[in-house]
PDB file of C-alpha atoms in Angstrom:
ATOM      1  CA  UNK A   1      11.685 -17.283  18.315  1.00 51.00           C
ATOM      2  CA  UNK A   2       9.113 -17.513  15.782  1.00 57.00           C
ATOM      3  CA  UNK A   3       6.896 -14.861  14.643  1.00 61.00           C
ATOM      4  CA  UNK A   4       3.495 -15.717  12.970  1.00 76.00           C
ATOM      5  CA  UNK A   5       0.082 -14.485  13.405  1.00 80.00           C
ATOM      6  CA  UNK A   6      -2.644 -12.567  12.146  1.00 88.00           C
ATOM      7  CA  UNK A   7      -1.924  -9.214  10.477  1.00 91.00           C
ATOM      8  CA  UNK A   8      -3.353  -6.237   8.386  1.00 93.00           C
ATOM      9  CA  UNK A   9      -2.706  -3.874   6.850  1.00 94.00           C
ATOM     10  CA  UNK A  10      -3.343  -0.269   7.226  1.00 94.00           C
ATOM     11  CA  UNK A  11      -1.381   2.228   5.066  1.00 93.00           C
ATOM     12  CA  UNK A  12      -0.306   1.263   1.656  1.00 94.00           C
ATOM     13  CA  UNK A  13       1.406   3.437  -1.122  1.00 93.00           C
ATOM     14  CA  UNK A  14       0.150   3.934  -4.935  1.00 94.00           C
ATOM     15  CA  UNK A  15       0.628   1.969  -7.813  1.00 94.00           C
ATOM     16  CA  UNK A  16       3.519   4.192  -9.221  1.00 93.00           C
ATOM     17  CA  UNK A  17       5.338   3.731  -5.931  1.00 93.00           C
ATOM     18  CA  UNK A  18       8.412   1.060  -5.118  1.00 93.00           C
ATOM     19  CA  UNK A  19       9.907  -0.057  -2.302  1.00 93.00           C
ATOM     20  CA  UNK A  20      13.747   1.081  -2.762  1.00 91.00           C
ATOM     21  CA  UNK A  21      15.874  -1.929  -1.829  1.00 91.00           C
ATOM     22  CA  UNK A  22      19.436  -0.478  -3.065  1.00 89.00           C
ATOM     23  CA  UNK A  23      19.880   1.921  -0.165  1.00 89.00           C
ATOM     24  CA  UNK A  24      23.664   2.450  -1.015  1.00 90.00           C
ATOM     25  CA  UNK A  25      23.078   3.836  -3.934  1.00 88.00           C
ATOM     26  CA  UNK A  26      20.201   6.100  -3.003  1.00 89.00           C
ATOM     27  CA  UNK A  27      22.749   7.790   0.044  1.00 92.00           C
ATOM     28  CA  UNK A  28      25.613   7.924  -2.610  1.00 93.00           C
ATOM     29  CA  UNK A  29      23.458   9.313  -5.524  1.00 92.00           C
ATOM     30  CA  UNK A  30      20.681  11.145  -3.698  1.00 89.00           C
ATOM     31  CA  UNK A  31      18.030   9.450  -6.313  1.00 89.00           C
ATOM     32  CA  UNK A  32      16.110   6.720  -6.407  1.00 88.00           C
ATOM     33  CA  UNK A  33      15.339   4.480  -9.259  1.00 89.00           C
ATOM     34  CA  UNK A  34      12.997   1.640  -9.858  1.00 91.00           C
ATOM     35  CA  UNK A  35      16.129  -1.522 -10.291  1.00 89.00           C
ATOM     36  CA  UNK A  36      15.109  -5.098 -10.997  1.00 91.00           C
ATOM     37  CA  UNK A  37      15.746  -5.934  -6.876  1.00 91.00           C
ATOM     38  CA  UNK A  38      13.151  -3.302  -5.695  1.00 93.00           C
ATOM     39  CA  UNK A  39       9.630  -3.720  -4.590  1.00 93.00           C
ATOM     40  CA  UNK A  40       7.152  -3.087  -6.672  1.00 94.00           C
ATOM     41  CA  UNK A  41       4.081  -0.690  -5.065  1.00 91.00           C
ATOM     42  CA  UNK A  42       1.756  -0.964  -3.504  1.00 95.00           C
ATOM     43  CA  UNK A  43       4.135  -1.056  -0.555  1.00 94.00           C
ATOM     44  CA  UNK A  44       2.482  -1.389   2.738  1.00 94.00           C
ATOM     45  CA  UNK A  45       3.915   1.073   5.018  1.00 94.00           C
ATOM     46  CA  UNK A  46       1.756   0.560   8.092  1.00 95.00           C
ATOM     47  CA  UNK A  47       0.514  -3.080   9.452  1.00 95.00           C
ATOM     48  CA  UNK A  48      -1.222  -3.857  12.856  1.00 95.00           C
ATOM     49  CA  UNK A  49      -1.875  -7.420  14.356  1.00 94.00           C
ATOM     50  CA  UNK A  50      -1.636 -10.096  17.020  1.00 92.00           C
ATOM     51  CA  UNK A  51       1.759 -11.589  16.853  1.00 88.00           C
ATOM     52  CA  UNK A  52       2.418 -15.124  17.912  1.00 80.00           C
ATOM     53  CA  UNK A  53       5.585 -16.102  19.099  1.00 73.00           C
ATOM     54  CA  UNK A  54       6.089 -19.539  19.338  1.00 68.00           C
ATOM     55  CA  UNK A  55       9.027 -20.647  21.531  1.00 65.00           C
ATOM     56  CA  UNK A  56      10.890 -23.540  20.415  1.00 64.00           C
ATOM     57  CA  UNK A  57      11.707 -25.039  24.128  1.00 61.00           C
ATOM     58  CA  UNK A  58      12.863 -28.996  24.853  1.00 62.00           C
ATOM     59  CA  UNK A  59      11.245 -30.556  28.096  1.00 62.00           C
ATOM     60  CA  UNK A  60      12.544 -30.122  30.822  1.00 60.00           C
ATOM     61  CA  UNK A  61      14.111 -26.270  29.780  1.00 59.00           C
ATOM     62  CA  UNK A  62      13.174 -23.866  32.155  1.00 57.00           C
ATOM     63  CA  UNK A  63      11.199 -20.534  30.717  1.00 54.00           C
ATOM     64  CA  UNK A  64      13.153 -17.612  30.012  1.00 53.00           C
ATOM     65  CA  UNK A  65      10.822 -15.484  32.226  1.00 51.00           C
ATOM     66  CA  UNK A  66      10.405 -17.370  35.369  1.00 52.00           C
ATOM     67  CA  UNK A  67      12.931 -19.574  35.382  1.00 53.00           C
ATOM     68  CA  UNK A  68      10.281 -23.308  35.674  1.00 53.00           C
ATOM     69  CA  UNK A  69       9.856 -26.026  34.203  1.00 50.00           C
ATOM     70  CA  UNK A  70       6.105 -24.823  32.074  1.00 51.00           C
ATOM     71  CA  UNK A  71       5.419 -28.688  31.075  1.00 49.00           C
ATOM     72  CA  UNK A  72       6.529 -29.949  34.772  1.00 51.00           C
ATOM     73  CA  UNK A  73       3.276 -28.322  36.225  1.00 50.00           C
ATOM     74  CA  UNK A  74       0.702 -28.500  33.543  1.00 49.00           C
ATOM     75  CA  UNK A  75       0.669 -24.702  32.932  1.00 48.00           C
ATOM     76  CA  UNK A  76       1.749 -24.439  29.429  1.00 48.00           C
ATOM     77  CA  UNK A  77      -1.656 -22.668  28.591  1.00 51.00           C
ATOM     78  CA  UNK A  78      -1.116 -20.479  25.070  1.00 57.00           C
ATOM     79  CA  UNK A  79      -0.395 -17.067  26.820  1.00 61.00           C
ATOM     80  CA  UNK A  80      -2.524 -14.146  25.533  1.00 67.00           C
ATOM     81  CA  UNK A  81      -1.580 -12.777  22.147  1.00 73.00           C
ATOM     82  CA  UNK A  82      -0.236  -9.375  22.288  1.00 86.00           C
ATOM     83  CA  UNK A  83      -0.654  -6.315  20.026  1.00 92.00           C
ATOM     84  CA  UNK A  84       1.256  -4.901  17.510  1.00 93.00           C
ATOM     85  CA  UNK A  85       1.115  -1.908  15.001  1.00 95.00           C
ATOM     86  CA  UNK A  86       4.270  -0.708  12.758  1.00 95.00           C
ATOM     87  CA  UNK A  87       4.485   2.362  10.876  1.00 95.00           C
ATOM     88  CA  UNK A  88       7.607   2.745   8.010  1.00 91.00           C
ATOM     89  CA  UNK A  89       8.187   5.860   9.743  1.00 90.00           C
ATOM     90  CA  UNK A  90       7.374   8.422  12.974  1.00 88.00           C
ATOM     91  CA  UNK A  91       6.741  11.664  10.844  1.00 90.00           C
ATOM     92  CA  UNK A  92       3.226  11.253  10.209  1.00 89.00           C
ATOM     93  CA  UNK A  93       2.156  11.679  14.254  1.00 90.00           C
ATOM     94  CA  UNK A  94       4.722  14.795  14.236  1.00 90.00           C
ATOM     95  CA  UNK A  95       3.490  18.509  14.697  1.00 85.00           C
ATOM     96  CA  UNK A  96       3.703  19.369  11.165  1.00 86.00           C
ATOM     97  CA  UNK A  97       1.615  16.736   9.702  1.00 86.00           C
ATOM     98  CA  UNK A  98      -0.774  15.298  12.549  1.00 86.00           C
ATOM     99  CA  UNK A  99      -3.736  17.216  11.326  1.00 82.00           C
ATOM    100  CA  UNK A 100      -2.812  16.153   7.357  1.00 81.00           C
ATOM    101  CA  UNK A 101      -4.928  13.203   6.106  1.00 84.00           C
ATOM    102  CA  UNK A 102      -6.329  12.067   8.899  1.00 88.00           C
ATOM    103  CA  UNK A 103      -3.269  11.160  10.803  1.00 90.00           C
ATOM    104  CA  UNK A 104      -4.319  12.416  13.866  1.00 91.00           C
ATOM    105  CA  UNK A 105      -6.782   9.439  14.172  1.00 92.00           C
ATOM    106  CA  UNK A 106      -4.626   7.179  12.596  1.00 93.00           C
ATOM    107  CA  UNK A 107      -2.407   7.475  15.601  1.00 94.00           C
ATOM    108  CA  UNK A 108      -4.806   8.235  18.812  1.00 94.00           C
ATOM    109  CA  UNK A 109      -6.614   4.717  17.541  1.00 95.00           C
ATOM    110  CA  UNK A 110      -3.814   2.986  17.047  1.00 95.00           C
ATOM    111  CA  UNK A 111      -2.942   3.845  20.439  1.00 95.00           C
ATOM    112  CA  UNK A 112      -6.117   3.221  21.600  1.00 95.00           C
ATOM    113  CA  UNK A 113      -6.217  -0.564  19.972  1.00 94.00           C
ATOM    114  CA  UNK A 114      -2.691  -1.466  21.706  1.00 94.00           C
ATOM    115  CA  UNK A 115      -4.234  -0.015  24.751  1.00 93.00           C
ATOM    116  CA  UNK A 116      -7.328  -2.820  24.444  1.00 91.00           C
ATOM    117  CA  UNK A 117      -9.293   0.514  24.448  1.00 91.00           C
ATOM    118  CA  UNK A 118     -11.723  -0.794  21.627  1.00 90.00           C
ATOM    119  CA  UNK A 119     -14.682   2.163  22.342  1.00 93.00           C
ATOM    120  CA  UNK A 120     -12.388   4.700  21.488  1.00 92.00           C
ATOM    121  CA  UNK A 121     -11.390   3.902  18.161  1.00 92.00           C
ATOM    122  CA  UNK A 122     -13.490   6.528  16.200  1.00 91.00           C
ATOM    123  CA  UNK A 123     -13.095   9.188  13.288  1.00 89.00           C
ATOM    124  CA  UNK A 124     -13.514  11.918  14.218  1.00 87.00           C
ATOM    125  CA  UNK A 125     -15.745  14.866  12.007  1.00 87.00           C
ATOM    126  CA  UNK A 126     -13.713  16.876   9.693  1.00 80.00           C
ATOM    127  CA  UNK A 127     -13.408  20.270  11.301  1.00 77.00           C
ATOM    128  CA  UNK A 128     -13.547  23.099   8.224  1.00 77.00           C
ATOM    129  CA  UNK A 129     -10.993  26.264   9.194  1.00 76.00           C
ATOM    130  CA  UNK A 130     -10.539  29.294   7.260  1.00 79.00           C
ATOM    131  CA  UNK A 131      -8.069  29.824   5.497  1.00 81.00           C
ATOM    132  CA  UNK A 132      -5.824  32.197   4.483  1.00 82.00           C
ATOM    133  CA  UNK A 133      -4.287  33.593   1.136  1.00 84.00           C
ATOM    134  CA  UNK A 134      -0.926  35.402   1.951  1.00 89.00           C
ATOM    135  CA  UNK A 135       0.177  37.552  -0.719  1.00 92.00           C
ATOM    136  CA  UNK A 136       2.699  40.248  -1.288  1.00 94.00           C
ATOM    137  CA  UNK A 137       1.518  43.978  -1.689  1.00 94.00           C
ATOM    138  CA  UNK A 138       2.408  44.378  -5.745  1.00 95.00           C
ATOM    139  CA  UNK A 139       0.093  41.266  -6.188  1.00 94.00           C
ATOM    140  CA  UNK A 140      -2.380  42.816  -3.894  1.00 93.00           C
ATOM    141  CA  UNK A 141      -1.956  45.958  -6.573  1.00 94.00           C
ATOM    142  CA  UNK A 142      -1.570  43.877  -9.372  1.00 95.00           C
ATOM    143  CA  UNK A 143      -5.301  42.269  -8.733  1.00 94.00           C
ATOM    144  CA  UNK A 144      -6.458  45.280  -7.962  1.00 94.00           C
ATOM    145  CA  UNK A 145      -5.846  46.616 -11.348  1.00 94.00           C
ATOM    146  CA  UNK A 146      -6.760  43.739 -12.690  1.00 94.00           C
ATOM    147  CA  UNK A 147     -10.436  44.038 -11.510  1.00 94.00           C
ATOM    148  CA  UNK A 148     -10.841  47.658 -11.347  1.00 94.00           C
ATOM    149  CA  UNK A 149      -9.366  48.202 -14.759  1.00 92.00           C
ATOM    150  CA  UNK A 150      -8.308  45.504 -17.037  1.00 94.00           C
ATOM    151  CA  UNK A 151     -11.429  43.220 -16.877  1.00 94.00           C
ATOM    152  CA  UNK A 152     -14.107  45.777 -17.268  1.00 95.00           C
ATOM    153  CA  UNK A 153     -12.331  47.520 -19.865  1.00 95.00           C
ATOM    154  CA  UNK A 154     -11.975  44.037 -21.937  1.00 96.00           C
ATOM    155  CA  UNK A 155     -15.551  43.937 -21.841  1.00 96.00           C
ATOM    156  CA  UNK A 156     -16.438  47.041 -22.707  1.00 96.00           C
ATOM    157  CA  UNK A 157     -13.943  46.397 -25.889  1.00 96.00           C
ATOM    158  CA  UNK A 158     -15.519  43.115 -26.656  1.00 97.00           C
ATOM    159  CA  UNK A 159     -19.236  44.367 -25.985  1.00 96.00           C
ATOM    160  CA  UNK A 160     -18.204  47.555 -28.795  1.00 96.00           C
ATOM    161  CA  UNK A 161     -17.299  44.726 -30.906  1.00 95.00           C
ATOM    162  CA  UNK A 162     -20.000  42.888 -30.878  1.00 95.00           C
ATOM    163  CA  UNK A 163     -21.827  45.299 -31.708  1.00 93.00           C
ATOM    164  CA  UNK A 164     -20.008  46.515 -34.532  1.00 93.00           C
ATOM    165  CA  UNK A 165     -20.038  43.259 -36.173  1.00 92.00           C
ATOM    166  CA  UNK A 166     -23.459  42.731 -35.519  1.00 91.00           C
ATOM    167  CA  UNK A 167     -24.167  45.947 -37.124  1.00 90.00           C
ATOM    168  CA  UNK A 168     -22.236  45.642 -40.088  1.00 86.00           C
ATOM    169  CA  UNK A 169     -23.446  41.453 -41.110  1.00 83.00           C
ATOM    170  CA  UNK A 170     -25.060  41.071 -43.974  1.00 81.00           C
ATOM    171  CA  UNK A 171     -29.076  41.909 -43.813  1.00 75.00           C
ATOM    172  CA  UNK A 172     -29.262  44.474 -41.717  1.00 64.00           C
TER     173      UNK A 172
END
């Protein structure tokens, strides 16, 4: 069968991206380099649409599905289109990155769309956390130092000469 239909896209890469076409070489070598065969980006790496699969059938060939005739009875109305949406890969709806970029809704209305669910596709407000600065205790002591000692010291030295310099210029 024949796929056509009406697609769009939803996810693309940068400019300075490339679709890597020489996959040999990247699970030998580990790297990837742009070569004259790959893709230049942007790459689209997630698409969603209504496919159309025409089946090429000759008259009188009975249908995969139910085993008829469809022209013998009239009945070869265009069936509904179904839904599609394909992702390059599964890792954006995991745990780790789900609440990164958006994903989260990326996903739930995707699955919403397939589902024919059209009033749930939303985005959804960014919810602000706090956050949290982990450091080690010598850089807890080290910026302790640093603002207890260092800093107002410096600017005691730099206020003294100031002052010395302004006292010492010429007319005065």
């Amino acid at each position: 069968p024949r796929a056509t239909g009406n697609y769009t896209i939803l996810v693309k890469t940068g400019r300075e991206s490339w679709a890597e076409r020489d996959l040999d070489a990247w699970r030998d070598t580990g790297r990837a380099e742009f070569g004259p065969e790959d893709l230049p980006g942007p790459v689209p790496i997630a698409v969603a649409g209504t496919p159309r699969v025409a089946r090429e059938t000759e008259p009188g060939e009975p249908d995969d599905a139910s085993g008829r005739d469809p022209s013998a009875d009239g009945s070869d109305a265009e069936a509904k289109p179904g839904r599609l949406v394909v992702f390059g890969d599964s890792d954006f709806a995991t745990n780790e990155f789900l609440d990164a970029l958006r994903n989260r809704d990326l996903f739930v209305n995707s699955v919403n769309w397939l589902a024919g669910d059209i009033e749930q596709i939303t985005i959804r407000p960014n919810v602000s956390r706090a956050s949290s600065f982990q450091m080690s205790a010598a850089e807890g002591r080290f910026i302790q130092y640093l603002s207890l000692f260092v800093l107002p010291e410096a600017i005691a030295i730099i206020g003294v000469i100031v002052w010395w310099l302004r006292r010492k210029a010429p007319g005065r």
